[in-house]
PDB file of C-alpha atoms in Angstrom:
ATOM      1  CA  UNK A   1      23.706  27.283 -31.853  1.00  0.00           C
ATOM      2  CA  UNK A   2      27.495  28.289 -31.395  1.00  0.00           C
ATOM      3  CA  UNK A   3      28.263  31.592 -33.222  1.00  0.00           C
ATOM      4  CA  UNK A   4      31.995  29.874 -33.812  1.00  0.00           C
ATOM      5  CA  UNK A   5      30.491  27.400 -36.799  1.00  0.00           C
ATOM      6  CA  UNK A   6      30.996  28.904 -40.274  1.00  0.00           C
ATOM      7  CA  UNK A   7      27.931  29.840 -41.931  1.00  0.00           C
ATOM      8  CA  UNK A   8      25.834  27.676 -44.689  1.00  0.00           C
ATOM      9  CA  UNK A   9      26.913  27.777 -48.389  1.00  0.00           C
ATOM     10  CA  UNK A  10      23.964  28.322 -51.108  1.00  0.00           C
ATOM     11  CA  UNK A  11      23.359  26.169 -53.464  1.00  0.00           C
ATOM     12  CA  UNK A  12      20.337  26.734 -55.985  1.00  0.00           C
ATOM     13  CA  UNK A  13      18.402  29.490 -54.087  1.00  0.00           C
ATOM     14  CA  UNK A  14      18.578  27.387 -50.666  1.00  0.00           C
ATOM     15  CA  UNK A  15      21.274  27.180 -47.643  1.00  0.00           C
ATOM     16  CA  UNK A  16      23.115  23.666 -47.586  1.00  0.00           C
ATOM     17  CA  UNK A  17      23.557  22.371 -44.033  1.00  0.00           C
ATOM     18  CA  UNK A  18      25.695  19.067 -43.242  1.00  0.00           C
ATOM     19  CA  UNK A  19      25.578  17.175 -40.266  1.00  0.00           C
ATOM     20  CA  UNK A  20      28.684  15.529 -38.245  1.00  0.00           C
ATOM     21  CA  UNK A  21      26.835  12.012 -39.027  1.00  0.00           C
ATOM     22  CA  UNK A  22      24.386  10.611 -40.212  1.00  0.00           C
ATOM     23  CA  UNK A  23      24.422   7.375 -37.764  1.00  0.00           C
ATOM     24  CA  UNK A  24      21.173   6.731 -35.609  1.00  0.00           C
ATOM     25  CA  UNK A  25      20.735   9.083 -33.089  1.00  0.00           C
ATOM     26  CA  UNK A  26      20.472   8.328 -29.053  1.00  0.00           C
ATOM     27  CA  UNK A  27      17.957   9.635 -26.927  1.00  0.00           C
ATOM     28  CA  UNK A  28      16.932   9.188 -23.349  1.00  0.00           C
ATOM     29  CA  UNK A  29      13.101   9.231 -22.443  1.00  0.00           C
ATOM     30  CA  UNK A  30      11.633   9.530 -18.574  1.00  0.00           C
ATOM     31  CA  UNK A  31       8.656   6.950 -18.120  1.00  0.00           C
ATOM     32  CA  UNK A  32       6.002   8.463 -15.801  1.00  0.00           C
ATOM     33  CA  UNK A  33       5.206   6.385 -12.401  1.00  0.00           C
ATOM     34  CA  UNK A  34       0.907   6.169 -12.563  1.00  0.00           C
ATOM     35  CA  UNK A  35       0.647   7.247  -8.495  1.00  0.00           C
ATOM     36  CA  UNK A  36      -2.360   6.518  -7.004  1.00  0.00           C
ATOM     37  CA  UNK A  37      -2.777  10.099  -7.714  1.00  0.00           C
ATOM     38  CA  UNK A  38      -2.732  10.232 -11.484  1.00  0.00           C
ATOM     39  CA  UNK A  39      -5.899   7.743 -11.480  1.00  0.00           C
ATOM     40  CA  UNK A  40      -7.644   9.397  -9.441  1.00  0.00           C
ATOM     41  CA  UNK A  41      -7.192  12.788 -11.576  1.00  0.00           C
ATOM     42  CA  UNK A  42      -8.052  10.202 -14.467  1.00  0.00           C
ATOM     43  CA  UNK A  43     -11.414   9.424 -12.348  1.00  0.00           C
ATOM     44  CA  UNK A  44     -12.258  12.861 -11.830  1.00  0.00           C
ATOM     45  CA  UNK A  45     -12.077  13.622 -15.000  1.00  0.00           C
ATOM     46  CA  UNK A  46     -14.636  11.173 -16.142  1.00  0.00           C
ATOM     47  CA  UNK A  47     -16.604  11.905 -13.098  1.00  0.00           C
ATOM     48  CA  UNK A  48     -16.688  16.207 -14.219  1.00  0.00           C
ATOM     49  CA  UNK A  49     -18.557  14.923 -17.920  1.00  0.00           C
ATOM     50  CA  UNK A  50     -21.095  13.185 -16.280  1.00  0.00           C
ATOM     51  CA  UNK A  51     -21.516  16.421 -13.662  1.00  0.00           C
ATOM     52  CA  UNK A  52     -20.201  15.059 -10.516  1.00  0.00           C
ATOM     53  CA  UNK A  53     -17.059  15.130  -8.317  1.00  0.00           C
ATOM     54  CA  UNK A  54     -14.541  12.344  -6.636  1.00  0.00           C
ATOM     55  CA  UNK A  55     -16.715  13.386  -3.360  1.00  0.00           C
ATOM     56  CA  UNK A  56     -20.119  11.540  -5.446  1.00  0.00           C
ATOM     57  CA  UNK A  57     -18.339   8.480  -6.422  1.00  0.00           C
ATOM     58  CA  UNK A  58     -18.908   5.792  -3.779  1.00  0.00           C
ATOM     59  CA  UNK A  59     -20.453   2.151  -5.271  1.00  0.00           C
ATOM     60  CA  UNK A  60     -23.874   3.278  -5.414  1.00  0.00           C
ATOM     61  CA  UNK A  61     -23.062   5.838  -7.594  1.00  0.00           C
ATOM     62  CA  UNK A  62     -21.226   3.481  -9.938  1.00  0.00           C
ATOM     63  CA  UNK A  63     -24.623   1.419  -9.965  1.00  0.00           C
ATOM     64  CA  UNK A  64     -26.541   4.357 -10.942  1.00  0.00           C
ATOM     65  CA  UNK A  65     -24.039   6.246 -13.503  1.00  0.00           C
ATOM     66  CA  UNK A  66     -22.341   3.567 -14.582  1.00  0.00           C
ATOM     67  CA  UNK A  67     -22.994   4.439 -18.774  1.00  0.00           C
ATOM     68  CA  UNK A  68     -21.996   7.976 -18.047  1.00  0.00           C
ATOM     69  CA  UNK A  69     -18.327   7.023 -17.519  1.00  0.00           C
ATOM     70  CA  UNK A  70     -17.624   4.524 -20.276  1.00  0.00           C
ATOM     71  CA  UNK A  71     -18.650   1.359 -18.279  1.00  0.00           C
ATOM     72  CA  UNK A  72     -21.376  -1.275 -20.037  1.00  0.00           C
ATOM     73  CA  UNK A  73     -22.362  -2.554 -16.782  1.00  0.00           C
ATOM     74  CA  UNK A  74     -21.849  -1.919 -12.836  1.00  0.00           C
ATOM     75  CA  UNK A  75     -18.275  -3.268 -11.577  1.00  0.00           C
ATOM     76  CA  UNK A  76     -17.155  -3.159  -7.775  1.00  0.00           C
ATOM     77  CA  UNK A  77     -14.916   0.164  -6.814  1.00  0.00           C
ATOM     78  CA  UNK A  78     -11.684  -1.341  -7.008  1.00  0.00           C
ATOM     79  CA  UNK A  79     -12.234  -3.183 -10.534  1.00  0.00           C
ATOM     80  CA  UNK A  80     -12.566  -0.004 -11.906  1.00  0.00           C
ATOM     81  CA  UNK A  81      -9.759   1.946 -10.089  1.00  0.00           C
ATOM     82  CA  UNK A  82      -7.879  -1.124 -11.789  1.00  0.00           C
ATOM     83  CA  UNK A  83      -9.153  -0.454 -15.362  1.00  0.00           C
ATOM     84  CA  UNK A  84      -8.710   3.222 -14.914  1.00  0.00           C
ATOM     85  CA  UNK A  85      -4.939   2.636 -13.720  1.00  0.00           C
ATOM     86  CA  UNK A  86      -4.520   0.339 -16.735  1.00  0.00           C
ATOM     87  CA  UNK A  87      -5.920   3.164 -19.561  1.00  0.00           C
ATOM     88  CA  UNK A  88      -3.903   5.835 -17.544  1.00  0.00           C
ATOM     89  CA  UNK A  89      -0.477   3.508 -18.385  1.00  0.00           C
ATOM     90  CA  UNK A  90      -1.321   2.887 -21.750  1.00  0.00           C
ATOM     91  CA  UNK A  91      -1.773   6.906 -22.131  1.00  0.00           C
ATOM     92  CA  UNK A  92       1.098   7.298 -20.803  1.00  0.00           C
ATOM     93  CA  UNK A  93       3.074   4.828 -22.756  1.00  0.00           C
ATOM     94  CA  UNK A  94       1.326   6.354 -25.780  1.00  0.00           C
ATOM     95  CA  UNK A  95       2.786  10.137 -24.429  1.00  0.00           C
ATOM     96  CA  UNK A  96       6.147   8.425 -24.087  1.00  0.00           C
ATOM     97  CA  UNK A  97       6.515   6.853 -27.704  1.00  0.00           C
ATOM     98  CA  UNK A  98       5.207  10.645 -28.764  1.00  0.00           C
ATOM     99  CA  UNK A  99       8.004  12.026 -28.043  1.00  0.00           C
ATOM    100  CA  UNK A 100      10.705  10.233 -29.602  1.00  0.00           C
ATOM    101  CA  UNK A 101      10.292  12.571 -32.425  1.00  0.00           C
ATOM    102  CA  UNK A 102      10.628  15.813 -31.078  1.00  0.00           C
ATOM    103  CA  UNK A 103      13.565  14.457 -29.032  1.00  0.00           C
ATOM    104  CA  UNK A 104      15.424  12.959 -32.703  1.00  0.00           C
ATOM    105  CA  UNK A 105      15.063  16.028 -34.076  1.00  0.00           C
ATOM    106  CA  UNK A 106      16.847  17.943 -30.708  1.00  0.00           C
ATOM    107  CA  UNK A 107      19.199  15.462 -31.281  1.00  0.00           C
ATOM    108  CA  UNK A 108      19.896  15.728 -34.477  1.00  0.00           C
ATOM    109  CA  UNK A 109      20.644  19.292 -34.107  1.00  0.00           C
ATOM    110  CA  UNK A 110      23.622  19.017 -31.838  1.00  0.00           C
ATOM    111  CA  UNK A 111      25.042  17.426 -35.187  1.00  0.00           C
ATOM    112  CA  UNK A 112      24.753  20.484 -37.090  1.00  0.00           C
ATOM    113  CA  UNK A 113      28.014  21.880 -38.533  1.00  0.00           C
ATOM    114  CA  UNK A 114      27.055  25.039 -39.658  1.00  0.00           C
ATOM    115  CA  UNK A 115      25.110  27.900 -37.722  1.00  0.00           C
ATOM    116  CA  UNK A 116      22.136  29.489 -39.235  1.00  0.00           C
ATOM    117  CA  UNK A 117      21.537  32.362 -40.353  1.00  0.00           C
ATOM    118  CA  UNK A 118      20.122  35.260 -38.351  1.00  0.00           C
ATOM    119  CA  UNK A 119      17.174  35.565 -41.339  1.00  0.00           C
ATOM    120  CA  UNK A 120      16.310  32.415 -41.178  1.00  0.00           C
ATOM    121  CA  UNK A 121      16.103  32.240 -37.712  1.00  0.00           C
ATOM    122  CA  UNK A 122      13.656  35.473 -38.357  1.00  0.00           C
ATOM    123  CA  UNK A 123      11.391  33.584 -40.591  1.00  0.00           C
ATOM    124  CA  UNK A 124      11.366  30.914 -38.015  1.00  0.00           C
ATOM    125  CA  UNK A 125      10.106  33.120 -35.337  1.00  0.00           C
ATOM    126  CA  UNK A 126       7.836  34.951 -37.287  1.00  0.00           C
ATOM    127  CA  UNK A 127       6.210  31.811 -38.261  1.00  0.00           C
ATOM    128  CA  UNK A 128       6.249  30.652 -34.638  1.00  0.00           C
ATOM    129  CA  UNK A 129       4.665  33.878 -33.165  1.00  0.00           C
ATOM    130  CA  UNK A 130       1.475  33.339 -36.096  1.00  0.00           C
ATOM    131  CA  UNK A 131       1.283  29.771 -34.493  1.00  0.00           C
ATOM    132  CA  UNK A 132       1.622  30.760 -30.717  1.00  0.00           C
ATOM    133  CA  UNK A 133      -0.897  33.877 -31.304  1.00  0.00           C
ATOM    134  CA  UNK A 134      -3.408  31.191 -32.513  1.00  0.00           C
ATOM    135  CA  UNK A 135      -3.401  29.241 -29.536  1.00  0.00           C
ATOM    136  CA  UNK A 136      -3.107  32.571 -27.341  1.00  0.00           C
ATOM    137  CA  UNK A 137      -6.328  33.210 -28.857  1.00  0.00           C
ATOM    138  CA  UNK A 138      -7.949  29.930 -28.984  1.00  0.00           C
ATOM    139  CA  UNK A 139      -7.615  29.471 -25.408  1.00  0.00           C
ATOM    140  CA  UNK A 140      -6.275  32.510 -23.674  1.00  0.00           C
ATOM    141  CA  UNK A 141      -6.172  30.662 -20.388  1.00  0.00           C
ATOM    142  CA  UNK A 142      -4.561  27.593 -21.088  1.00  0.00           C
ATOM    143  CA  UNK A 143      -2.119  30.008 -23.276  1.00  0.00           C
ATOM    144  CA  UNK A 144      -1.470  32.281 -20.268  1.00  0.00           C
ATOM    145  CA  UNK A 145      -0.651  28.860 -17.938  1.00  0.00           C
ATOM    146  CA  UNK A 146       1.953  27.557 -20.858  1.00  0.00           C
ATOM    147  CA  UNK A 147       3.829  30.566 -20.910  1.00  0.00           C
ATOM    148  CA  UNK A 148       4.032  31.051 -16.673  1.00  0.00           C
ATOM    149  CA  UNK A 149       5.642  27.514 -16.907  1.00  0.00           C
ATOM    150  CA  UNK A 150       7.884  28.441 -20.017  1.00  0.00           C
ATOM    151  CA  UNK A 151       9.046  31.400 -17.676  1.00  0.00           C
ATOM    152  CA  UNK A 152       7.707  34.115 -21.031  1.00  0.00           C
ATOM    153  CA  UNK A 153       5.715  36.798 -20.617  1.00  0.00           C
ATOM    154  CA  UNK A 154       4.480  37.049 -24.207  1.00  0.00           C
ATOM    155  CA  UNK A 155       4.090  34.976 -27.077  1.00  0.00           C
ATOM    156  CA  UNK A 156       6.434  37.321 -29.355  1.00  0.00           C
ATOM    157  CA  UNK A 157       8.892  36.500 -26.000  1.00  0.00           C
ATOM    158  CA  UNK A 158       8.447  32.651 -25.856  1.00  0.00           C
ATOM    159  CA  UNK A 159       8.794  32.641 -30.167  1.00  0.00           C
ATOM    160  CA  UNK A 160      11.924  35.251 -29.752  1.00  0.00           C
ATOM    161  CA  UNK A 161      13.355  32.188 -26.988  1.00  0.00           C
ATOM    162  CA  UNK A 162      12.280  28.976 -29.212  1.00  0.00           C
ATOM    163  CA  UNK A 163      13.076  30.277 -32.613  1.00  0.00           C
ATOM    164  CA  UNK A 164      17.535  29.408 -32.416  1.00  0.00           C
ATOM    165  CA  UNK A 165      16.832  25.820 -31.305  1.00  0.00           C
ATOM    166  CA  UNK A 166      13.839  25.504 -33.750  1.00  0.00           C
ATOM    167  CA  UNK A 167      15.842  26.994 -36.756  1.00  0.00           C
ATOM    168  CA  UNK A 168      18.852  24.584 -35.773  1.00  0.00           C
ATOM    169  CA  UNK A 169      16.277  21.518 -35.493  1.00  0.00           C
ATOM    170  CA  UNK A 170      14.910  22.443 -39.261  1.00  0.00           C
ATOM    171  CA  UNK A 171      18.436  22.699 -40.623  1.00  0.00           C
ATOM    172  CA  UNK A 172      19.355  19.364 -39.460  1.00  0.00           C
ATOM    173  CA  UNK A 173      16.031  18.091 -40.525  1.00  0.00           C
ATOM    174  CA  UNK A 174      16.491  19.458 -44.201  1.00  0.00           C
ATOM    175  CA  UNK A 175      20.258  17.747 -44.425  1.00  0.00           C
ATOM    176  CA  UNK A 176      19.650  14.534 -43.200  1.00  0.00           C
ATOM    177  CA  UNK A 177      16.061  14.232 -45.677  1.00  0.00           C
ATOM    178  CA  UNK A 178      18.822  15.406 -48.320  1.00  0.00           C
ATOM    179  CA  UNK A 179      20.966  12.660 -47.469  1.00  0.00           C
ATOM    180  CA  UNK A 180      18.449  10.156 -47.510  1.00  0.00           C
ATOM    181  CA  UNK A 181      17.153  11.523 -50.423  1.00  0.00           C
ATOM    182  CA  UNK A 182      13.746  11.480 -48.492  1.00  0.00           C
ATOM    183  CA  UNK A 183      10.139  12.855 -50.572  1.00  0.00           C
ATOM    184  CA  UNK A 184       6.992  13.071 -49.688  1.00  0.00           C
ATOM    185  CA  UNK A 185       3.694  11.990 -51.839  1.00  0.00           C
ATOM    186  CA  UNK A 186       0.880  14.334 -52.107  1.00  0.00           C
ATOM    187  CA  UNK A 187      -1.228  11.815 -50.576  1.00  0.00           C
ATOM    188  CA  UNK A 188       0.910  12.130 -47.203  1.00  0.00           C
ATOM    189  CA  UNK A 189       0.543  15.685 -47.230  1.00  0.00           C
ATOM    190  CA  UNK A 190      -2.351  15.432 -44.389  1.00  0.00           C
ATOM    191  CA  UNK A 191      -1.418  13.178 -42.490  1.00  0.00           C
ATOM    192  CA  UNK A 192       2.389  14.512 -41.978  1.00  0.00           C
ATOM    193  CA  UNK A 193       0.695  17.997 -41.270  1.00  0.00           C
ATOM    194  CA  UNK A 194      -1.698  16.745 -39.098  1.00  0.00           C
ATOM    195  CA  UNK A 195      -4.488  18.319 -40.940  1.00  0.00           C
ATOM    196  CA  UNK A 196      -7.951  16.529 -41.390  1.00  0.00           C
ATOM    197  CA  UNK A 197      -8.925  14.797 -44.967  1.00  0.00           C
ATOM    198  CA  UNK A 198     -11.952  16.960 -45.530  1.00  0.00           C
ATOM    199  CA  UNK A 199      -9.656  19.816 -44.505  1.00  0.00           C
ATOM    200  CA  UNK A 200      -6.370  19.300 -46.356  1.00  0.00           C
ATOM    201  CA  UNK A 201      -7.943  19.994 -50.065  1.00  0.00           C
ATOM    202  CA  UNK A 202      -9.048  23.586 -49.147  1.00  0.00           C
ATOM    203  CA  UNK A 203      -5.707  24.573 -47.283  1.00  0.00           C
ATOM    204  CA  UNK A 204      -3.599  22.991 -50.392  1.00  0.00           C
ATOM    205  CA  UNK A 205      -5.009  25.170 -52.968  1.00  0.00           C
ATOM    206  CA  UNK A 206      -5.224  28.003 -50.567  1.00  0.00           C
ATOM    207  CA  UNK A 207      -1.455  27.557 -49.954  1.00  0.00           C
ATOM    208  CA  UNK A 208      -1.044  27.167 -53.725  1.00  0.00           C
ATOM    209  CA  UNK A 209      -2.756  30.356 -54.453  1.00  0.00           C
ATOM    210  CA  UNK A 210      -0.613  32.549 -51.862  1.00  0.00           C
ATOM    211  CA  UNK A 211       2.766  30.781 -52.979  1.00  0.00           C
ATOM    212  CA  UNK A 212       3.408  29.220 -49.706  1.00  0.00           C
ATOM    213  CA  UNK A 213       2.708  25.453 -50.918  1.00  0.00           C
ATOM    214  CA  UNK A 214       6.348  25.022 -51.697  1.00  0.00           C
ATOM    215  CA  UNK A 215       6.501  25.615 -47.184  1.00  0.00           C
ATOM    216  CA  UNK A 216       3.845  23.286 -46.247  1.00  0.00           C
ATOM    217  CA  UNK A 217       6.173  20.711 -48.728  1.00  0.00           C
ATOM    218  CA  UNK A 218       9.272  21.157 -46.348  1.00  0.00           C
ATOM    219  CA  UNK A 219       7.522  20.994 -42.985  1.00  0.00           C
ATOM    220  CA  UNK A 220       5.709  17.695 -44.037  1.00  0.00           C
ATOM    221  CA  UNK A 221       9.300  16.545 -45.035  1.00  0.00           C
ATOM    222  CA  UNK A 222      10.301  17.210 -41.732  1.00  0.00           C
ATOM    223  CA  UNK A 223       7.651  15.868 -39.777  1.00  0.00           C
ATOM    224  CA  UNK A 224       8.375  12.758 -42.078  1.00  0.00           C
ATOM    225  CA  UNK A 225      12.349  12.876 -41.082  1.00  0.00           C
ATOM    226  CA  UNK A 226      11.479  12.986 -37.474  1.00  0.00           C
ATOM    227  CA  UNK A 227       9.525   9.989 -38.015  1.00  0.00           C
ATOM    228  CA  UNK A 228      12.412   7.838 -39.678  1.00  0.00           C
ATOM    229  CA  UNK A 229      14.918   8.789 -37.367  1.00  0.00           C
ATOM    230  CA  UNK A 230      12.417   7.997 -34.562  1.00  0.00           C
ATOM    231  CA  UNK A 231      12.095   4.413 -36.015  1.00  0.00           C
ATOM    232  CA  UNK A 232      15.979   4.241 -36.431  1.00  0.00           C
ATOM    233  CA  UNK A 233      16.941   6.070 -32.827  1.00  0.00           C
ATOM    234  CA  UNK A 234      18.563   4.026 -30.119  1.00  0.00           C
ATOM    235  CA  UNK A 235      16.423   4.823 -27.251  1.00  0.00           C
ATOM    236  CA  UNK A 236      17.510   4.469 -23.714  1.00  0.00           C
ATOM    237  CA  UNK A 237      13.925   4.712 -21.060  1.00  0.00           C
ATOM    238  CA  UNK A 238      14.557   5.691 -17.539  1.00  0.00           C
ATOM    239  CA  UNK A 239      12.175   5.093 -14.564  1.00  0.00           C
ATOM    240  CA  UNK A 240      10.519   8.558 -13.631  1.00  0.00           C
ATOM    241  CA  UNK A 241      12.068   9.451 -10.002  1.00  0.00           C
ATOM    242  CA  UNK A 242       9.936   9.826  -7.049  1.00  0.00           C
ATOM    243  CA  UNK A 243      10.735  13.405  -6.217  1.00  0.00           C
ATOM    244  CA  UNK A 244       9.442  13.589 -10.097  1.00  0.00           C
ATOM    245  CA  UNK A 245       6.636  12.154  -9.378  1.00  0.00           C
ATOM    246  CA  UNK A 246       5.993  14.347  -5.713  1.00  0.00           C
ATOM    247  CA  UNK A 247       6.010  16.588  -7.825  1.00  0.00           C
ATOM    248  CA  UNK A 248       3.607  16.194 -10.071  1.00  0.00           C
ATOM    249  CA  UNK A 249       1.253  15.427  -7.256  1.00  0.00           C
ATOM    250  CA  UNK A 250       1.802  19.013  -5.684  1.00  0.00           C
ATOM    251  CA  UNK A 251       0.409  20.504  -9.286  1.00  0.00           C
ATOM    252  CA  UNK A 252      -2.770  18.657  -9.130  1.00  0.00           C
ATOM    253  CA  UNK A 253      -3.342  21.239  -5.536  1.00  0.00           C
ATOM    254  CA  UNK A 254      -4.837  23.681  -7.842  1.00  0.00           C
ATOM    255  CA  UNK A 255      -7.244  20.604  -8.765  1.00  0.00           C
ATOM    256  CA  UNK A 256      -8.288  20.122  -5.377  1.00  0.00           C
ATOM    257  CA  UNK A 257      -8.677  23.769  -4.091  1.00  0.00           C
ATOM    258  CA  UNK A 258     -10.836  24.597  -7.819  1.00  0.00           C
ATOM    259  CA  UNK A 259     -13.098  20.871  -6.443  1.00  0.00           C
ATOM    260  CA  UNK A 260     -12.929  21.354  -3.110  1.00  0.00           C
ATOM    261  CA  UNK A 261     -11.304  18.197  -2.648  1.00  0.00           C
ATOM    262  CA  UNK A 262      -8.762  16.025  -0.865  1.00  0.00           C
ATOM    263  CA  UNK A 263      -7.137  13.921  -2.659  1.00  0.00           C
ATOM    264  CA  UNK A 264      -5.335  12.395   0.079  1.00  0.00           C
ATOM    265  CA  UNK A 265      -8.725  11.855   2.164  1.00  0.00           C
ATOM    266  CA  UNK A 266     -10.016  10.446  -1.348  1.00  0.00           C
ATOM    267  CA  UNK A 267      -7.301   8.008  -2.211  1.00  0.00           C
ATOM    268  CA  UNK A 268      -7.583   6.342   1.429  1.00  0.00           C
ATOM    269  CA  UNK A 269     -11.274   6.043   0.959  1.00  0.00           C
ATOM    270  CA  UNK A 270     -11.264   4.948  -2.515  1.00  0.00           C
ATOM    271  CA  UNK A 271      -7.524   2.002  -2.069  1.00  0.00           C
ATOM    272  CA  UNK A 272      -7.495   1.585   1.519  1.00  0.00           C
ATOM    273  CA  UNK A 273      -4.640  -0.475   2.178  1.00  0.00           C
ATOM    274  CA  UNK A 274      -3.977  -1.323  -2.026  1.00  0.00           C
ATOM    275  CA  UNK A 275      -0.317  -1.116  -2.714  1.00  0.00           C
ATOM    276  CA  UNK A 276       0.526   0.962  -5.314  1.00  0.00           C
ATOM    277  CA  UNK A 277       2.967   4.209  -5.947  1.00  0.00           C
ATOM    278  CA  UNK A 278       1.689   6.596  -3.251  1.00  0.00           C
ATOM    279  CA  UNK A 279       2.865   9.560  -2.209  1.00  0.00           C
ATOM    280  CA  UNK A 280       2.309  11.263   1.119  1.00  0.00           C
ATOM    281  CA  UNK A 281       3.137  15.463   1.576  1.00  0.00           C
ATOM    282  CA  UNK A 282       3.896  17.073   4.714  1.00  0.00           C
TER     283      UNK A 282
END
């Protein structure tokens, strides 16, 4: 956020950001190629719950485990590389229309006229460190792989690097919900927050009883802007490119050298000649 923008004025114990406009925002969204490679990542996934590998799965295998990867009945190899390349686009199209609300609220942000506050960038990344320290320990692998690709080396880092554009996004957020005049029903509460109906009850009055219900109020208001403004956004979708997609095939090597497989030896057994997006590496 540019340190040239005059700060916020206060206005009844709360900062008062305004926005440039308040017309529907634009955003630009890759969609993903599905590469002969992504289905059979897709396969081998199925295949690794029912304890077997891409280097089992031949048709008398299908014949045999057919229940143990989502199937009613035995189908030839190539009917089911089909289905599986159909669930993997829908998946994908599901990903894509996910992330037209992150993206409005990025957006939105480049409206901002006012910078924000050093504190309240603070409380941003203090909340943001509690969140990433969760997930650090939740699943200190997975955690470790995020923040290699994030280029941190700690979660106080990556929260220190998130917290300007995160502040800005919940500025923008809180004006445009103003101008809308835009409130949010108790019975929304768990679904905006993503929290579970047998769940929400027990974290309300908790939050109630440490004083920080009047929070989990604003980031549900949020979550509910981003939602408007992602039904409102003119959205232009681009074709993933090809070196995109490469890509993404070199990262599933770790896949294949964790399997001990080859998934270019697997996709010519498994499609043969079958046109589709496939990609060679030399």
């Amino acid at each position: 956020m540019s340190q040239d923008k005059p700060l916020p004025l206060q206005a009844d114990g709360r900062y008062r950001f305004t926005l440039s406009s308040f017309d529907p925002v634009e955003i630009d969204i890759v969609v993903p190629q599905v590469t002969d490679y992504d289905v059979l990542i897709a396969v081998a996934g199925y295949l690794a719950l029912a304890h077997a590998s891409l280097s089992d799965f031949d048709q008398a295998w299908i014949d045999a485990h057919h229940a143990e990867i989502g199937i009613e009945e035995p189908v030839p190899i190539p009917e089911y590389l089909e289905m599986m390349r159909k669930a993997v686009t829908s998946a994908q199209r599901s990903f894509t229309e996910g992330q037209k609300p992150a993206l409005c609220a990025q957006a939105l942000a480049e409206r901002l006229e006012q910078q924000v506050p050093p504190a309240l960038v603070k409380n941003v990344e203090q909340g943001l460190l509690g969140a990433l320290e969760a997930e650090e320990k939740a699943s200190p692998q997975e955690f470790r792989e995020s923040l290699k690709m994030q280029q941190a080396g700690s979660a106080a880092e990556l929260a220190r690097m998130q917290a300007p554009q995160i502040a800005a996004q919940y500025a923008a957020l809180d004006a445009y919900a103003d101008h809308i005049r835009l409130e949010v029903k108790e019975d929304e509460l768990a679904g905006l927050l993503r929290l579970a109906p047998q769940d929400a009850r027990a974290a309300f009055q908790k939050a109630k009883a440490e004083g920080s219900y009047p929070a989990l109020i604003a980031e549900a208001r949020r979550n509910k802007c981003t939602l408007v403004l992602a039904e409102k956004c003119v959205c232009h979708y681009h074709e993933e490119s090809e070196e995109s997609a490469r890509e993404r095939r070199r990262s599933y090597r770790q896949l294949e050298e964790a399997e001990h497989i080859d998934l270019d030896a697997e996709r010519r057994r498994l499609f043969g000649s079958q046109e589709g997006p496939v990609f060679r590496l030399v």
